[in-house]
């Protein structure tokens, strides 16, 4: 590894002069700085950030802690966050927890030990007490999910309204047997989406037993497959289905294709998220789109402001982004007639950017 000593020997100057030139010290002439930087480039010198941090320099790394990179919501938001951070001289680092709080704790310990500049986290359902303590010492905000122990800075989706709107769309078409496949209630996103589903049923005047719920890991494609199979083979098979995450949507669509279920002839389906292929899947998937780019930009701007205003303003902050129902061909009245007086639930809207993005868990 090339060191400042090697550069100093090549140029016939002191190591301290090389160090000052590389740090743009005003005491060093522009000519010397140019010679040092040119030699460093030619010799392949890479600065030791760990050593600079020991001398008080700050890290330029921001960590994104997520449950599952396979979920296209997280991969898309990581891409958008990376672009926003790069524009301000920061580098995004990904950390995957698989929704395991002990893995989450190990990653946070490593991130803290390496003095990351800040953390954007999608927390597990029950963060470890040590994770809570570590995050207190780091500029951070919560994304999508919110846990009260991790502070009051949060960027999320209006999950209740998104699922209420999706379910109301089916109620307006006349469906009275509607099932929901989503995440568990111990996750704040799972609880809010289930609440939105049940709210729409009540508002539509349907009895409590009109809606079945199959809850499980939101990042599990297999849970989606198994849940729809059980629901369709049950004694009171639904005529319509509402889904609560992108991975569950993928699993359900795969299973319906394999079973040969006719959509919407035999089953109406509303997905969650809008993958590029959803518009041409079967008759086109009616689904909930999310303004991911808007959320990512908001997260990045808030954290960058926090990093630039040390010790920073830790006052409560909440940003709630709306979902948008995108009506396509996968939903239809079960008997060919929509219910009257419920048209507001079936109206389609799109995000302000004019397009929708993948869903989340």
mmCIF file of C-alpha atoms in Angstrom:
data_model
loop_
_atom_site.group_PDB
_atom_site.id
_atom_site.type_symbol
_atom_site.label_atom_id
_atom_site.label_comp_id
_atom_site.label_asym_id
_atom_site.label_seq_id
_atom_site.Cartn_x
_atom_site.Cartn_y
_atom_site.Cartn_z
ATOM 1 C CA UNK A 1 0.000 0.000 0.000
ATOM 2 C CA UNK A 2 1.331 3.397 -0.989
ATOM 3 C CA UNK A 3 1.760 5.738 1.988
ATOM 4 C CA UNK A 4 2.427 9.453 2.439
ATOM 5 C CA UNK A 5 6.013 8.473 3.270
ATOM 6 C CA UNK A 6 6.418 6.987 -0.227
ATOM 7 C CA UNK A 7 5.116 10.202 -1.805
ATOM 8 C CA UNK A 8 7.425 12.295 0.379
ATOM 9 C CA UNK A 9 10.483 10.250 -0.640
ATOM 10 C CA UNK A 10 9.607 10.547 -4.321
ATOM 11 C CA UNK A 11 9.227 14.340 -4.137
ATOM 12 C CA UNK A 12 12.006 14.965 -1.625
ATOM 13 C CA UNK A 13 9.743 16.710 0.893
ATOM 14 C CA UNK A 14 8.590 15.930 4.430
ATOM 15 C CA UNK A 15 5.748 13.572 5.291
ATOM 16 C CA UNK A 16 3.986 16.394 7.154
ATOM 17 C CA UNK A 17 4.073 18.561 4.015
ATOM 18 C CA UNK A 18 2.489 15.747 2.009
ATOM 19 C CA UNK A 19 -0.238 15.350 4.604
ATOM 20 C CA UNK A 20 -0.982 19.054 4.673
ATOM 21 C CA UNK A 21 -1.017 19.264 0.873
ATOM 22 C CA UNK A 22 -3.501 16.392 0.618
ATOM 23 C CA UNK A 23 -5.761 18.048 3.195
ATOM 24 C CA UNK A 24 -5.620 21.369 1.296
ATOM 25 C CA UNK A 25 -3.866 23.175 4.145
ATOM 26 C CA UNK A 26 -3.599 26.919 3.253
ATOM 27 C CA UNK A 27 -0.022 26.969 4.552
ATOM 28 C CA UNK A 28 1.089 24.873 1.571
ATOM 29 C CA UNK A 29 1.628 26.538 -1.804
ATOM 30 C CA UNK A 30 -0.627 25.672 -4.737
ATOM 31 C CA UNK A 31 2.399 24.428 -6.684
ATOM 32 C CA UNK A 32 3.327 21.947 -3.944
ATOM 33 C CA UNK A 33 -0.273 20.813 -3.602
ATOM 34 C CA UNK A 34 -0.382 20.151 -7.343
ATOM 35 C CA UNK A 35 2.866 18.149 -7.278
ATOM 36 C CA UNK A 36 1.712 16.089 -4.289
ATOM 37 C CA UNK A 37 -1.702 15.314 -5.775
ATOM 38 C CA UNK A 38 -0.194 14.388 -9.123
ATOM 39 C CA UNK A 39 2.315 12.038 -7.470
ATOM 40 C CA UNK A 40 -0.430 10.519 -5.295
ATOM 41 C CA UNK A 41 -2.551 9.848 -8.374
ATOM 42 C CA UNK A 42 0.326 8.324 -10.351
ATOM 43 C CA UNK A 43 1.392 6.102 -7.454
ATOM 44 C CA UNK A 44 -2.162 4.909 -6.645
ATOM 45 C CA UNK A 45 -2.317 6.446 -3.173
ATOM 46 C CA UNK A 46 -5.588 5.944 -1.274
ATOM 47 C CA UNK A 47 -6.192 8.015 1.851
ATOM 48 C CA UNK A 48 -6.650 6.232 5.185
ATOM 49 C CA UNK A 49 -10.122 7.360 6.266
ATOM 50 C CA UNK A 50 -9.907 5.443 9.546
ATOM 51 C CA UNK A 51 -6.809 7.399 10.504
ATOM 52 C CA UNK A 52 -8.466 10.693 9.577
ATOM 53 C CA UNK A 53 -11.513 9.796 11.644
ATOM 54 C CA UNK A 54 -9.264 9.114 14.640
ATOM 55 C CA UNK A 55 -8.038 12.690 14.223
ATOM 56 C CA UNK A 56 -11.641 13.938 14.331
ATOM 57 C CA UNK A 57 -12.697 13.795 10.675
ATOM 58 C CA UNK A 58 -16.265 12.655 10.015
ATOM 59 C CA UNK A 59 -17.339 9.638 7.953
ATOM 60 C CA UNK A 60 -19.036 10.144 4.593
ATOM 61 C CA UNK A 61 -20.947 6.839 4.812
ATOM 62 C CA UNK A 62 -24.708 6.688 5.401
ATOM 63 C CA UNK A 63 -26.198 3.267 6.159
ATOM 64 C CA UNK A 64 -29.549 1.980 4.910
ATOM 65 C CA UNK A 65 -30.698 -0.887 7.166
ATOM 66 C CA UNK A 66 -33.469 -2.934 5.517
ATOM 67 C CA UNK A 67 -35.144 -6.344 5.998
ATOM 68 C CA UNK A 68 -34.756 -7.797 2.500
ATOM 69 C CA UNK A 69 -32.972 -6.420 -0.585
ATOM 70 C CA UNK A 70 -35.038 -8.761 -2.795
ATOM 71 C CA UNK A 71 -38.084 -6.620 -2.072
ATOM 72 C CA UNK A 72 -38.155 -4.191 -4.973
ATOM 73 C CA UNK A 73 -39.426 -1.379 -2.739
ATOM 74 C CA UNK A 74 -36.148 -1.463 -0.826
ATOM 75 C CA UNK A 75 -33.904 -1.906 -3.866
ATOM 76 C CA UNK A 76 -35.640 0.988 -5.627
ATOM 77 C CA UNK A 77 -35.441 3.301 -2.637
ATOM 78 C CA UNK A 78 -31.783 2.315 -2.124
ATOM 79 C CA UNK A 79 -31.054 3.380 -5.691
ATOM 80 C CA UNK A 80 -32.797 6.728 -5.241
ATOM 81 C CA UNK A 81 -31.143 7.365 -1.862
ATOM 82 C CA UNK A 82 -27.730 6.516 -3.308
ATOM 83 C CA UNK A 83 -28.142 9.120 -6.045
ATOM 84 C CA UNK A 84 -29.241 11.776 -3.557
ATOM 85 C CA UNK A 85 -26.396 11.016 -1.145
ATOM 86 C CA UNK A 86 -23.765 10.850 -3.887
ATOM 87 C CA UNK A 87 -24.747 14.329 -5.058
ATOM 88 C CA UNK A 88 -23.788 15.655 -1.602
ATOM 89 C CA UNK A 89 -20.544 13.703 -1.245
ATOM 90 C CA UNK A 90 -21.908 10.813 0.828
ATOM 91 C CA UNK A 91 -21.811 7.088 0.089
ATOM 92 C CA UNK A 92 -24.737 4.753 0.800
ATOM 93 C CA UNK A 93 -24.034 1.418 2.510
ATOM 94 C CA UNK A 94 -26.631 -1.371 2.544
ATOM 95 C CA UNK A 95 -27.260 -3.621 5.548
ATOM 96 C CA UNK A 96 -29.783 -6.496 5.397
ATOM 97 C CA UNK A 97 -31.374 -7.853 8.606
ATOM 98 C CA UNK A 98 -33.831 -10.485 7.314
ATOM 99 C CA UNK A 99 -36.187 -9.076 9.977
ATOM 100 C CA UNK A 100 -34.016 -10.645 12.702
ATOM 101 C CA UNK A 101 -33.461 -8.265 15.613
ATOM 102 C CA UNK A 102 -30.165 -9.909 16.620
ATOM 103 C CA UNK A 103 -28.797 -9.492 13.096
ATOM 104 C CA UNK A 104 -30.054 -5.906 13.249
ATOM 105 C CA UNK A 105 -28.114 -5.399 16.497
ATOM 106 C CA UNK A 106 -24.888 -6.868 15.078
ATOM 107 C CA UNK A 107 -25.064 -4.610 12.046
ATOM 108 C CA UNK A 108 -25.750 -1.525 14.147
ATOM 109 C CA UNK A 109 -22.765 -2.343 16.355
ATOM 110 C CA UNK A 110 -20.506 -2.549 13.316
ATOM 111 C CA UNK A 111 -21.927 0.627 11.822
ATOM 112 C CA UNK A 112 -21.454 2.480 15.102
ATOM 113 C CA UNK A 113 -17.889 1.155 15.503
ATOM 114 C CA UNK A 114 -17.087 2.417 12.009
ATOM 115 C CA UNK A 115 -18.587 5.811 12.850
ATOM 116 C CA UNK A 116 -21.067 6.053 9.997
ATOM 117 C CA UNK A 117 -22.398 9.550 9.474
ATOM 118 C CA UNK A 118 -26.026 8.489 9.811
ATOM 119 C CA UNK A 119 -28.538 5.639 9.544
ATOM 120 C CA UNK A 120 -31.836 5.205 7.699
ATOM 121 C CA UNK A 121 -33.535 2.127 9.157
ATOM 122 C CA UNK A 122 -36.561 -0.049 8.471
ATOM 123 C CA UNK A 123 -36.680 -1.533 11.982
ATOM 124 C CA UNK A 124 -37.608 -5.044 13.017
ATOM 125 C CA UNK A 125 -40.824 -5.568 14.988
ATOM 126 C CA UNK A 126 -39.057 -5.542 18.377
ATOM 127 C CA UNK A 127 -35.631 -3.852 18.238
ATOM 128 C CA UNK A 128 -33.161 -4.993 20.916
ATOM 129 C CA UNK A 129 -32.586 -2.560 23.790
ATOM 130 C CA UNK A 130 -28.934 -2.293 22.759
ATOM 131 C CA UNK A 131 -30.011 -1.318 19.235
ATOM 132 C CA UNK A 132 -32.069 1.480 20.733
ATOM 133 C CA UNK A 133 -29.044 2.712 22.728
ATOM 134 C CA UNK A 134 -26.747 2.592 19.693
ATOM 135 C CA UNK A 135 -29.133 4.598 17.539
ATOM 136 C CA UNK A 136 -29.409 7.274 20.210
ATOM 137 C CA UNK A 137 -25.773 8.061 19.478
ATOM 138 C CA UNK A 138 -26.243 8.261 15.702
ATOM 139 C CA UNK A 139 -28.188 10.661 13.492
ATOM 140 C CA UNK A 140 -30.972 8.443 12.190
ATOM 141 C CA UNK A 141 -34.523 8.238 10.925
ATOM 142 C CA UNK A 142 -37.041 5.457 10.433
ATOM 143 C CA UNK A 143 -38.380 4.499 7.026
ATOM 144 C CA UNK A 144 -41.735 2.825 6.300
ATOM 145 C CA UNK A 145 -41.974 1.161 9.727
ATOM 146 C CA UNK A 146 -42.026 3.123 12.964
ATOM 147 C CA UNK A 147 -41.073 1.917 16.446
ATOM 148 C CA UNK A 148 -41.604 4.372 19.347
ATOM 149 C CA UNK A 149 -38.295 3.484 21.026
ATOM 150 C CA UNK A 150 -36.261 4.624 18.010
ATOM 151 C CA UNK A 151 -37.202 8.281 18.011
ATOM 152 C CA UNK A 152 -39.821 10.472 16.382
ATOM 153 C CA UNK A 153 -38.332 11.016 12.919
ATOM 154 C CA UNK A 154 -40.189 8.894 10.378
ATOM 155 C CA UNK A 155 -40.958 8.717 6.660
ATOM 156 C CA UNK A 156 -43.783 6.366 5.795
ATOM 157 C CA UNK A 157 -46.812 5.493 3.693
ATOM 158 C CA UNK A 158 -50.431 6.018 4.686
ATOM 159 C CA UNK A 159 -50.936 2.255 4.912
ATOM 160 C CA UNK A 160 -54.404 2.491 6.417
ATOM 161 C CA UNK A 161 -55.754 4.669 3.620
ATOM 162 C CA UNK A 162 -54.016 2.662 0.886
ATOM 163 C CA UNK A 163 -55.673 -0.602 1.952
ATOM 164 C CA UNK A 164 -58.962 1.093 2.752
ATOM 165 C CA UNK A 165 -59.049 2.501 -0.776
ATOM 166 C CA UNK A 166 -58.094 -0.832 -2.363
ATOM 167 C CA UNK A 167 -60.743 -2.754 -0.411
ATOM 168 C CA UNK A 168 -63.398 -0.089 -0.999
ATOM 169 C CA UNK A 169 -62.789 -0.505 -4.732
ATOM 170 C CA UNK A 170 -63.849 -4.157 -4.445
ATOM 171 C CA UNK A 171 -66.790 -3.394 -2.141
ATOM 172 C CA UNK A 172 -68.019 -0.826 -4.668
ATOM 173 C CA UNK A 173 -67.999 -3.508 -7.344
ATOM 174 C CA UNK A 174 -70.319 -5.673 -5.246
ATOM 175 C CA UNK A 175 -67.935 -8.175 -3.654
ATOM 176 C CA UNK A 176 -69.103 -9.482 -0.281
ATOM 177 C CA UNK A 177 -66.461 -12.204 0.268
ATOM 178 C CA UNK A 178 -63.099 -10.449 0.281
ATOM 179 C CA UNK A 179 -59.840 -11.846 1.662
ATOM 180 C CA UNK A 180 -56.666 -10.023 2.677
ATOM 181 C CA UNK A 181 -53.155 -11.516 2.512
ATOM 182 C CA UNK A 182 -50.681 -9.339 4.416
ATOM 183 C CA UNK A 183 -47.999 -8.978 7.057
ATOM 184 C CA UNK A 184 -48.419 -9.687 10.788
ATOM 185 C CA UNK A 185 -49.993 -7.193 13.180
ATOM 186 C CA UNK A 186 -46.797 -6.963 15.249
ATOM 187 C CA UNK A 187 -45.321 -4.893 12.402
ATOM 188 C CA UNK A 188 -46.741 -1.346 12.317
ATOM 189 C CA UNK A 189 -47.198 -1.585 8.550
ATOM 190 C CA UNK A 190 -49.047 -4.893 8.922
ATOM 191 C CA UNK A 191 -51.331 -3.533 11.632
ATOM 192 C CA UNK A 192 -52.219 -0.377 9.678
ATOM 193 C CA UNK A 193 -52.895 -2.229 6.428
ATOM 194 C CA UNK A 194 -55.139 -4.751 8.181
ATOM 195 C CA UNK A 195 -56.966 -1.883 9.897
ATOM 196 C CA UNK A 196 -57.529 -0.202 6.521
ATOM 197 C CA UNK A 197 -58.923 -3.448 5.083
ATOM 198 C CA UNK A 198 -61.371 -3.859 7.950
ATOM 199 C CA UNK A 199 -62.373 -0.183 7.864
ATOM 200 C CA UNK A 200 -63.471 -0.473 4.238
ATOM 201 C CA UNK A 201 -65.598 -3.526 5.012
ATOM 202 C CA UNK A 202 -67.361 -1.714 7.853
ATOM 203 C CA UNK A 203 -67.877 1.414 5.778
ATOM 204 C CA UNK A 204 -69.378 -0.742 3.034
ATOM 205 C CA UNK A 205 -71.927 -2.192 5.452
ATOM 206 C CA UNK A 206 -70.486 -5.714 5.340
ATOM 207 C CA UNK A 207 -70.539 -8.024 8.389
ATOM 208 C CA UNK A 208 -67.350 -8.825 10.288
ATOM 209 C CA UNK A 209 -67.104 -12.295 8.780
ATOM 210 C CA UNK A 210 -67.195 -10.908 5.228
ATOM 211 C CA UNK A 211 -63.420 -10.505 5.223
ATOM 212 C CA UNK A 212 -60.837 -13.227 5.848
ATOM 213 C CA UNK A 213 -57.232 -12.363 6.722
ATOM 214 C CA UNK A 214 -54.187 -14.574 6.098
ATOM 215 C CA UNK A 215 -51.212 -12.975 7.860
ATOM 216 C CA UNK A 216 -47.557 -13.932 7.625
ATOM 217 C CA UNK A 217 -44.049 -12.709 6.733
ATOM 218 C CA UNK A 218 -44.479 -9.775 4.307
ATOM 219 C CA UNK A 219 -41.257 -10.625 2.450
ATOM 220 C CA UNK A 220 -42.222 -14.260 1.878
ATOM 221 C CA UNK A 221 -43.294 -15.192 -1.637
ATOM 222 C CA UNK A 222 -44.145 -18.649 -0.269
ATOM 223 C CA UNK A 223 -46.579 -17.199 2.241
ATOM 224 C CA UNK A 224 -48.441 -15.580 -0.650
ATOM 225 C CA UNK A 225 -48.598 -18.860 -2.555
ATOM 226 C CA UNK A 226 -49.743 -20.921 0.434
ATOM 227 C CA UNK A 227 -52.255 -18.347 1.648
ATOM 228 C CA UNK A 228 -54.127 -18.049 -1.650
ATOM 229 C CA UNK A 229 -54.163 -21.824 -2.030
ATOM 230 C CA UNK A 230 -55.731 -22.240 1.435
ATOM 231 C CA UNK A 231 -58.244 -19.468 0.863
ATOM 232 C CA UNK A 232 -59.439 -20.819 -2.478
ATOM 233 C CA UNK A 233 -59.740 -24.365 -1.110
ATOM 234 C CA UNK A 234 -61.582 -23.255 2.037
ATOM 235 C CA UNK A 235 -65.309 -23.654 2.733
ATOM 236 C CA UNK A 236 -66.027 -19.970 2.048
ATOM 237 C CA UNK A 237 -63.716 -19.118 -0.832
ATOM 238 C CA UNK A 238 -63.450 -15.372 -1.529
ATOM 239 C CA UNK A 239 -64.533 -13.716 -4.745
ATOM 240 C CA UNK A 240 -61.878 -11.004 -4.343
ATOM 241 C CA UNK A 241 -58.412 -10.663 -2.881
ATOM 242 C CA UNK A 242 -56.442 -7.685 -1.516
ATOM 243 C CA UNK A 243 -52.681 -8.002 -1.017
ATOM 244 C CA UNK A 244 -50.444 -6.225 1.472
ATOM 245 C CA UNK A 245 -46.857 -6.342 0.125
ATOM 246 C CA UNK A 246 -44.926 -6.666 -3.110
ATOM 247 C CA UNK A 247 -43.479 -10.098 -2.277
ATOM 248 C CA UNK A 248 -46.880 -11.460 -1.298
ATOM 249 C CA UNK A 249 -48.310 -10.095 -4.547
ATOM 250 C CA UNK A 250 -45.645 -11.931 -6.544
ATOM 251 C CA UNK A 251 -46.366 -15.192 -4.723
ATOM 252 C CA UNK A 252 -50.128 -14.912 -5.206
ATOM 253 C CA UNK A 253 -49.848 -14.105 -8.913
ATOM 254 C CA UNK A 254 -47.511 -17.045 -9.472
ATOM 255 C CA UNK A 255 -49.880 -19.418 -7.672
ATOM 256 C CA UNK A 256 -52.967 -18.150 -9.492
ATOM 257 C CA UNK A 257 -51.211 -18.663 -12.829
ATOM 258 C CA UNK A 258 -50.160 -22.169 -11.831
ATOM 259 C CA UNK A 259 -53.687 -23.062 -10.648
ATOM 260 C CA UNK A 260 -55.241 -21.634 -13.800
ATOM 261 C CA UNK A 261 -57.590 -19.336 -11.881
ATOM 262 C CA UNK A 262 -59.365 -16.901 -14.196
ATOM 263 C CA UNK A 263 -58.809 -13.262 -13.164
ATOM 264 C CA UNK A 264 -61.191 -11.451 -12.826
ATOM 265 C CA UNK A 265 -63.751 -14.054 -13.974
ATOM 266 C CA UNK A 266 -63.281 -16.313 -10.943
ATOM 267 C CA UNK A 267 -61.337 -14.016 -8.638
ATOM 268 C CA UNK A 268 -60.734 -10.258 -8.561
ATOM 269 C CA UNK A 269 -57.276 -9.208 -7.328
ATOM 270 C CA UNK A 270 -55.794 -5.933 -6.041
ATOM 271 C CA UNK A 271 -52.013 -6.068 -5.623
ATOM 272 C CA UNK A 272 -49.599 -3.941 -3.608
ATOM 273 C CA UNK A 273 -46.861 -2.071 -5.469
ATOM 274 C CA UNK A 274 -46.496 -1.692 -9.201
ATOM 275 C CA UNK A 275 -43.746 -3.793 -10.712
ATOM 276 C CA UNK A 276 -43.058 -3.101 -14.421
ATOM 277 C CA UNK A 277 -44.697 -6.406 -15.374
ATOM 278 C CA UNK A 278 -47.910 -5.804 -13.443
ATOM 279 C CA UNK A 279 -49.410 -3.675 -16.195
ATOM 280 C CA UNK A 280 -49.336 -6.600 -18.616
ATOM 281 C CA UNK A 281 -49.866 -9.508 -16.193
ATOM 282 C CA UNK A 282 -53.070 -11.256 -17.348
ATOM 283 C CA UNK A 283 -55.652 -8.510 -17.875
ATOM 284 C CA UNK A 284 -53.390 -5.977 -16.136
ATOM 285 C CA UNK A 285 -53.139 -5.904 -12.348
ATOM 286 C CA UNK A 286 -55.174 -3.413 -10.373
ATOM 287 C CA UNK A 287 -52.768 -2.377 -7.638
ATOM 288 C CA UNK A 288 -51.566 0.229 -5.129
ATOM 289 C CA UNK A 289 -48.672 2.371 -6.340
ATOM 290 C CA UNK A 290 -46.289 4.243 -4.047
ATOM 291 C CA UNK A 291 -44.326 7.478 -4.669
ATOM 292 C CA UNK A 292 -40.950 5.942 -3.834
ATOM 293 C CA UNK A 293 -38.842 8.638 -5.473
ATOM 294 C CA UNK A 294 -40.629 11.274 -3.429
ATOM 295 C CA UNK A 295 -40.047 9.336 -0.200
ATOM 296 C CA UNK A 296 -36.364 8.726 -0.963
ATOM 297 C CA UNK A 297 -35.739 12.380 -1.759
ATOM 298 C CA UNK A 298 -37.480 13.443 1.436
ATOM 299 C CA UNK A 299 -35.433 11.001 3.554
ATOM 300 C CA UNK A 300 -32.175 12.114 1.963
ATOM 301 C CA UNK A 301 -32.869 15.834 2.352
ATOM 302 C CA UNK A 302 -33.910 15.474 5.995
ATOM 303 C CA UNK A 303 -30.865 13.400 6.957
ATOM 304 C CA UNK A 304 -28.450 15.629 5.035
ATOM 305 C CA UNK A 305 -29.839 18.666 6.834
ATOM 306 C CA UNK A 306 -29.450 16.822 10.139
ATOM 307 C CA UNK A 307 -25.815 15.958 9.336
ATOM 308 C CA UNK A 308 -24.989 19.533 8.419
ATOM 309 C CA UNK A 309 -26.505 21.060 11.567
ATOM 310 C CA UNK A 310 -24.576 19.306 14.333
ATOM 311 C CA UNK A 311 -25.537 18.495 17.002
ATOM 312 C CA UNK A 312 -28.721 18.635 14.992
ATOM 313 C CA UNK A 313 -32.391 19.131 15.559
ATOM 314 C CA UNK A 314 -34.000 15.966 16.928
ATOM 315 C CA UNK A 315 -37.501 17.377 17.199
ATOM 316 C CA UNK A 316 -40.322 15.074 16.024
ATOM 317 C CA UNK A 317 -40.841 14.884 12.282
ATOM 318 C CA UNK A 318 -43.306 12.794 10.300
ATOM 319 C CA UNK A 319 -43.726 12.548 6.533
ATOM 320 C CA UNK A 320 -46.721 10.505 5.382
ATOM 321 C CA UNK A 321 -46.894 9.701 1.661
ATOM 322 C CA UNK A 322 -50.149 8.579 0.024
ATOM 323 C CA UNK A 323 -50.572 5.446 -2.022
ATOM 324 C CA UNK A 324 -52.569 5.518 -5.262
ATOM 325 C CA UNK A 325 -55.041 2.971 -6.580
ATOM 326 C CA UNK A 326 -54.274 2.063 -10.191
ATOM 327 C CA UNK A 327 -57.362 0.401 -11.691
ATOM 328 C CA UNK A 328 -56.701 -2.121 -14.464
ATOM 329 C CA UNK A 329 -58.383 -5.303 -15.597
ATOM 330 C CA UNK A 330 -57.892 -7.679 -12.642
ATOM 331 C CA UNK A 331 -61.017 -6.500 -10.783
ATOM 332 C CA UNK A 332 -64.661 -6.714 -11.875
ATOM 333 C CA UNK A 333 -68.115 -7.088 -10.282
ATOM 334 C CA UNK A 334 -68.805 -10.710 -9.263
ATOM 335 C CA UNK A 335 -72.225 -10.642 -10.930
ATOM 336 C CA UNK A 336 -71.624 -8.049 -13.646
ATOM 337 C CA UNK A 337 -73.171 -5.193 -11.641
ATOM 338 C CA UNK A 338 -71.414 -2.723 -9.358
ATOM 339 C CA UNK A 339 -73.097 -1.604 -6.157
ATOM 340 C CA UNK A 340 -74.658 1.842 -6.368
ATOM 341 C CA UNK A 341 -73.634 4.717 -4.110
ATOM 342 C CA UNK A 342 -70.044 3.516 -3.625
ATOM 343 C CA UNK A 343 -68.336 4.920 -6.671
ATOM 344 C CA UNK A 344 -65.753 6.870 -4.680
ATOM 345 C CA UNK A 345 -64.050 3.651 -3.675
ATOM 346 C CA UNK A 346 -63.393 2.611 -7.246
ATOM 347 C CA UNK A 347 -61.851 5.776 -8.599
ATOM 348 C CA UNK A 348 -58.309 5.404 -9.816
ATOM 349 C CA UNK A 349 -55.566 7.882 -9.043
ATOM 350 C CA UNK A 350 -51.872 8.044 -9.804
ATOM 351 C CA UNK A 351 -48.916 9.485 -7.964
ATOM 352 C CA UNK A 352 -47.941 13.050 -8.718
ATOM 353 C CA UNK A 353 -44.949 11.896 -10.733
ATOM 354 C CA UNK A 354 -47.317 10.208 -13.193
ATOM 355 C CA UNK A 355 -46.035 6.720 -12.462
ATOM 356 C CA UNK A 356 -46.133 4.276 -9.571
ATOM 357 C CA UNK A 357 -43.414 2.293 -7.914
ATOM 358 C CA UNK A 358 -42.968 -1.114 -6.270
ATOM 359 C CA UNK A 359 -44.648 -1.913 -2.972
ATOM 360 C CA UNK A 360 -43.155 -2.627 0.416
ATOM 361 C CA UNK A 361 -43.336 -4.570 3.657
#
